[in-house]
Amino acid sequence: ICAYRDLSAWLKPAKKEGEGTGGLHGAAELSLNPFPDQKNEELSGQASTQLYYRGIIKGFPDGEFKGDRPVNRAEAAKFLLTAGNELLDPGDNPFSDVKADEWFAPFVLTAAKLGIIKGHPDGTFRPSDTVNTAEFLKMLSLTFNLKLNQPHSYKDVSAEAWFAAYA
């Protein structure tokens, strides 16, 4: 996530007045880094601060961002729907391992309804599984309706790979 140098290019403006900013915050506000484990001089610190002030992330209960920690499937669904200002509308629950009272249920079920995520053939979603880069790029592309099958120079992405369209 922190690899994106221009977050404004893929963040959608808020759908309703009062939801998010729709624009970048000023330099003075962004200098107030909310995360003690991030440095403003580093790209990850700038990105995490920007995401915080846009209301997309809150950090962990101890106040840290924990940018080196892997992101799981439930967290990715919440992050992307929040960044995309998608209204939560869960619909039916196709996943046997997502209970309605879990914090992530509205995000996962809305993302599934929108076609951003899919479960596994056994009917599970596996919310605590780590999201890999290819999976996240697919989810990101679908959330923000990014153009697919763009030319790229990644040597580790073969044209036959399921994720090549999202590279």
mmCIF file of C-alpha atoms in Angstrom:
data_model
loop_
_atom_site.group_PDB
_atom_site.id
_atom_site.type_symbol
_atom_site.label_atom_id
_atom_site.label_comp_id
_atom_site.label_asym_id
_atom_site.label_seq_id
_atom_site.Cartn_x
_atom_site.Cartn_y
_atom_site.Cartn_z
ATOM 1 C CA ILE A 1 0.000 0.000 0.000
ATOM 2 C CA CYS A 2 2.757 2.391 0.882
ATOM 3 C CA ALA A 3 4.261 1.936 -2.579
ATOM 4 C CA TYR A 4 1.663 4.253 -4.076
ATOM 5 C CA ARG A 5 3.288 7.666 -4.338
ATOM 6 C CA ASP A 6 0.104 9.529 -5.210
ATOM 7 C CA LEU A 7 -2.712 8.256 -3.038
ATOM 8 C CA SER A 8 -5.121 10.813 -4.461
ATOM 9 C CA ALA A 9 -4.972 9.031 -7.820
ATOM 10 C CA TRP A 10 -6.872 6.014 -6.492
ATOM 11 C CA LEU A 11 -8.893 7.387 -3.594
ATOM 12 C CA LYS A 12 -12.452 8.256 -4.508
ATOM 13 C CA PRO A 13 -14.059 11.424 -3.136
ATOM 14 C CA ALA A 14 -16.620 10.955 -0.391
ATOM 15 C CA LYS A 15 -20.117 9.993 -1.524
ATOM 16 C CA LYS A 16 -21.908 11.977 1.157
ATOM 17 C CA GLU A 17 -21.078 15.308 2.743
ATOM 18 C CA GLY A 18 -19.035 14.749 5.876
ATOM 19 C CA GLU A 19 -17.628 11.367 4.772
ATOM 20 C CA GLY A 20 -13.893 11.714 4.207
ATOM 21 C CA THR A 21 -12.264 14.740 2.682
ATOM 22 C CA GLY A 22 -12.197 13.934 -0.990
ATOM 23 C CA GLY A 23 -8.971 15.929 -1.207
ATOM 24 C CA LEU A 24 -5.487 15.937 0.218
ATOM 25 C CA HIS A 25 -4.957 17.491 3.613
ATOM 26 C CA GLY A 26 -2.622 20.403 4.093
ATOM 27 C CA ALA A 27 1.035 19.968 4.952
ATOM 28 C CA ALA A 28 0.564 21.336 8.484
ATOM 29 C CA GLU A 29 -2.059 18.739 9.347
ATOM 30 C CA LEU A 30 -0.049 15.905 7.766
ATOM 31 C CA SER A 31 2.991 16.821 9.832
ATOM 32 C CA LEU A 32 1.014 15.580 12.835
ATOM 33 C CA ASN A 33 1.861 11.922 12.377
ATOM 34 C CA PRO A 34 -0.528 9.886 14.534
ATOM 35 C CA PHE A 35 1.656 6.773 14.573
ATOM 36 C CA PRO A 36 4.749 6.609 16.816
ATOM 37 C CA ASP A 37 6.191 3.733 14.758
ATOM 38 C CA GLN A 38 6.201 5.777 11.517
ATOM 39 C CA LYS A 39 8.456 8.618 10.383
ATOM 40 C CA ASN A 40 7.198 11.535 8.288
ATOM 41 C CA GLU A 41 10.433 11.488 6.265
ATOM 42 C CA GLU A 42 9.670 8.006 4.947
ATOM 43 C CA LEU A 43 7.104 7.087 2.298
ATOM 44 C CA SER A 44 5.357 4.651 4.643
ATOM 45 C CA GLY A 45 4.988 7.404 7.253
ATOM 46 C CA GLN A 46 3.556 9.819 4.702
ATOM 47 C CA ALA A 47 1.157 7.217 3.315
ATOM 48 C CA SER A 48 -0.045 6.001 6.721
ATOM 49 C CA THR A 49 -0.578 9.584 7.901
ATOM 50 C CA GLN A 50 -2.529 10.417 4.743
ATOM 51 C CA LEU A 51 -4.707 7.326 5.157
ATOM 52 C CA TYR A 52 -5.304 8.178 8.820
ATOM 53 C CA TYR A 53 -6.425 11.747 8.104
ATOM 54 C CA ARG A 54 -8.710 10.509 5.341
ATOM 55 C CA GLY A 55 -10.433 8.238 7.872
ATOM 56 C CA ILE A 56 -9.381 5.070 6.061
ATOM 57 C CA ILE A 57 -7.231 3.576 8.825
ATOM 58 C CA LYS A 58 -7.112 4.080 12.576
ATOM 59 C CA GLY A 59 -4.111 2.037 13.598
ATOM 60 C CA PHE A 60 -3.972 -0.519 16.368
ATOM 61 C CA PRO A 61 -5.190 -0.097 19.958
ATOM 62 C CA ASP A 62 -1.627 0.660 21.097
ATOM 63 C CA GLY A 63 -1.561 3.626 18.690
ATOM 64 C CA GLU A 64 0.869 2.086 16.206
ATOM 65 C CA PHE A 65 0.449 1.543 12.465
ATOM 66 C CA LYS A 66 2.461 -1.716 12.325
ATOM 67 C CA GLY A 67 3.278 -1.362 8.637
ATOM 68 C CA ASP A 68 5.469 -4.465 8.580
ATOM 69 C CA ARG A 69 2.613 -6.682 9.764
ATOM 70 C CA PRO A 70 0.842 -8.728 7.060
ATOM 71 C CA VAL A 71 -2.718 -7.660 6.198
ATOM 72 C CA ASN A 72 -5.431 -10.284 6.356
ATOM 73 C CA ARG A 73 -8.415 -10.679 4.024
ATOM 74 C CA ALA A 74 -10.898 -9.070 6.435
ATOM 75 C CA GLU A 75 -8.653 -6.038 6.975
ATOM 76 C CA ALA A 76 -8.120 -5.638 3.222
ATOM 77 C CA ALA A 77 -11.876 -5.650 2.599
ATOM 78 C CA LYS A 78 -12.409 -2.953 5.240
ATOM 79 C CA PHE A 79 -9.507 -0.852 3.993
ATOM 80 C CA LEU A 80 -10.599 -0.923 0.354
ATOM 81 C CA LEU A 81 -14.296 -0.290 0.961
ATOM 82 C CA THR A 82 -13.451 2.575 3.294
ATOM 83 C CA ALA A 83 -10.958 4.044 0.812
ATOM 84 C CA GLY A 84 -13.517 3.716 -1.967
ATOM 85 C CA ASN A 85 -16.265 5.269 0.171
ATOM 86 C CA GLU A 86 -18.503 2.319 -0.597
ATOM 87 C CA LEU A 87 -21.743 2.291 1.357
ATOM 88 C CA LEU A 88 -22.050 -0.909 3.368
ATOM 89 C CA ASP A 89 -24.855 -3.081 2.030
ATOM 90 C CA PRO A 90 -24.010 -6.663 3.003
ATOM 91 C CA GLY A 91 -26.864 -8.612 1.439
ATOM 92 C CA ASP A 92 -26.827 -12.384 1.767
ATOM 93 C CA ASN A 93 -23.966 -14.201 3.473
ATOM 94 C CA PRO A 94 -22.409 -16.858 1.242
ATOM 95 C CA PHE A 95 -19.577 -17.644 3.687
ATOM 96 C CA SER A 96 -19.840 -20.252 6.439
ATOM 97 C CA ASP A 97 -16.980 -18.669 8.422
ATOM 98 C CA VAL A 98 -18.258 -15.064 8.459
ATOM 99 C CA LYS A 99 -20.727 -14.472 11.281
ATOM 100 C CA ALA A 100 -23.003 -11.419 11.170
ATOM 101 C CA ASP A 101 -21.762 -10.083 14.542
ATOM 102 C CA GLU A 102 -18.052 -10.013 13.601
ATOM 103 C CA TRP A 103 -16.533 -6.531 13.053
ATOM 104 C CA PHE A 104 -15.526 -7.358 9.496
ATOM 105 C CA ALA A 105 -18.795 -8.957 8.351
ATOM 106 C CA PRO A 106 -20.363 -5.832 6.771
ATOM 107 C CA PHE A 107 -17.147 -5.110 4.844
ATOM 108 C CA VAL A 108 -16.572 -8.662 3.642
ATOM 109 C CA LEU A 109 -20.203 -9.222 2.671
ATOM 110 C CA THR A 110 -20.467 -5.880 0.858
ATOM 111 C CA ALA A 111 -17.206 -6.559 -0.992
ATOM 112 C CA ALA A 112 -18.532 -9.988 -1.998
ATOM 113 C CA LYS A 113 -21.831 -8.486 -3.165
ATOM 114 C CA LEU A 114 -19.905 -5.938 -5.275
ATOM 115 C CA GLY A 115 -17.743 -8.697 -6.806
ATOM 116 C CA ILE A 116 -14.542 -7.343 -5.260
ATOM 117 C CA ILE A 117 -13.823 -10.560 -3.372
ATOM 118 C CA LYS A 118 -14.739 -14.196 -3.697
ATOM 119 C CA GLY A 119 -14.616 -17.007 -1.258
ATOM 120 C CA HIS A 120 -13.137 -20.445 -1.566
ATOM 121 C CA PRO A 121 -14.805 -23.448 -3.254
ATOM 122 C CA ASP A 122 -15.662 -24.887 0.174
ATOM 123 C CA GLY A 123 -17.917 -21.891 0.958
ATOM 124 C CA THR A 124 -15.484 -20.169 3.315
ATOM 125 C CA PHE A 125 -13.880 -16.736 3.112
ATOM 126 C CA ARG A 126 -11.000 -17.349 5.564
ATOM 127 C CA PRO A 127 -10.912 -13.774 6.912
ATOM 128 C CA SER A 128 -7.709 -14.244 8.907
ATOM 129 C CA ASP A 129 -5.674 -15.515 5.943
ATOM 130 C CA THR A 130 -2.963 -13.137 4.783
ATOM 131 C CA VAL A 131 -3.622 -11.268 1.548
ATOM 132 C CA ASN A 132 -0.782 -11.586 -0.930
ATOM 133 C CA THR A 133 0.211 -8.848 -3.361
ATOM 134 C CA ALA A 134 -1.591 -10.382 -6.353
ATOM 135 C CA GLU A 135 -4.836 -10.796 -4.406
ATOM 136 C CA PHE A 136 -4.643 -7.254 -3.066
ATOM 137 C CA LEU A 137 -3.974 -5.792 -6.519
ATOM 138 C CA LYS A 138 -7.008 -7.626 -7.876
ATOM 139 C CA MET A 139 -9.175 -6.313 -5.029
ATOM 140 C CA LEU A 140 -7.761 -2.806 -5.511
ATOM 141 C CA SER A 141 -8.381 -2.910 -9.260
ATOM 142 C CA LEU A 142 -11.974 -4.066 -8.816
ATOM 143 C CA THR A 143 -12.725 -1.580 -6.032
ATOM 144 C CA PHE A 144 -11.538 1.397 -8.069
ATOM 145 C CA ASN A 145 -12.462 0.113 -11.544
ATOM 146 C CA LEU A 146 -8.854 0.395 -12.702
ATOM 147 C CA LYS A 147 -7.950 -0.467 -16.274
ATOM 148 C CA LEU A 148 -6.871 -4.082 -16.630
ATOM 149 C CA ASN A 149 -4.322 -5.734 -18.896
ATOM 150 C CA GLN A 150 -2.056 -2.700 -18.999
ATOM 151 C CA PRO A 151 1.458 -3.060 -20.407
ATOM 152 C CA HIS A 152 4.028 -3.771 -17.715
ATOM 153 C CA SER A 153 7.646 -4.814 -17.393
ATOM 154 C CA TYR A 154 7.380 -7.134 -14.387
ATOM 155 C CA LYS A 155 9.605 -10.100 -15.129
ATOM 156 C CA ASP A 156 7.957 -12.197 -12.420
ATOM 157 C CA VAL A 157 4.451 -11.922 -13.917
ATOM 158 C CA SER A 158 3.871 -14.269 -16.817
ATOM 159 C CA ALA A 159 1.093 -13.472 -19.288
ATOM 160 C CA GLU A 160 -0.615 -16.754 -18.274
ATOM 161 C CA ALA A 161 -0.745 -15.967 -14.547
ATOM 162 C CA TRP A 162 -4.283 -15.448 -13.178
ATOM 163 C CA PHE A 163 -3.193 -12.078 -11.794
ATOM 164 C CA ALA A 164 -1.457 -10.769 -14.947
ATOM 165 C CA ALA A 165 -4.454 -8.563 -15.794
ATOM 166 C CA TYR A 166 -4.009 -6.697 -12.496
ATOM 167 C CA ALA A 167 -0.241 -6.111 -12.763
#
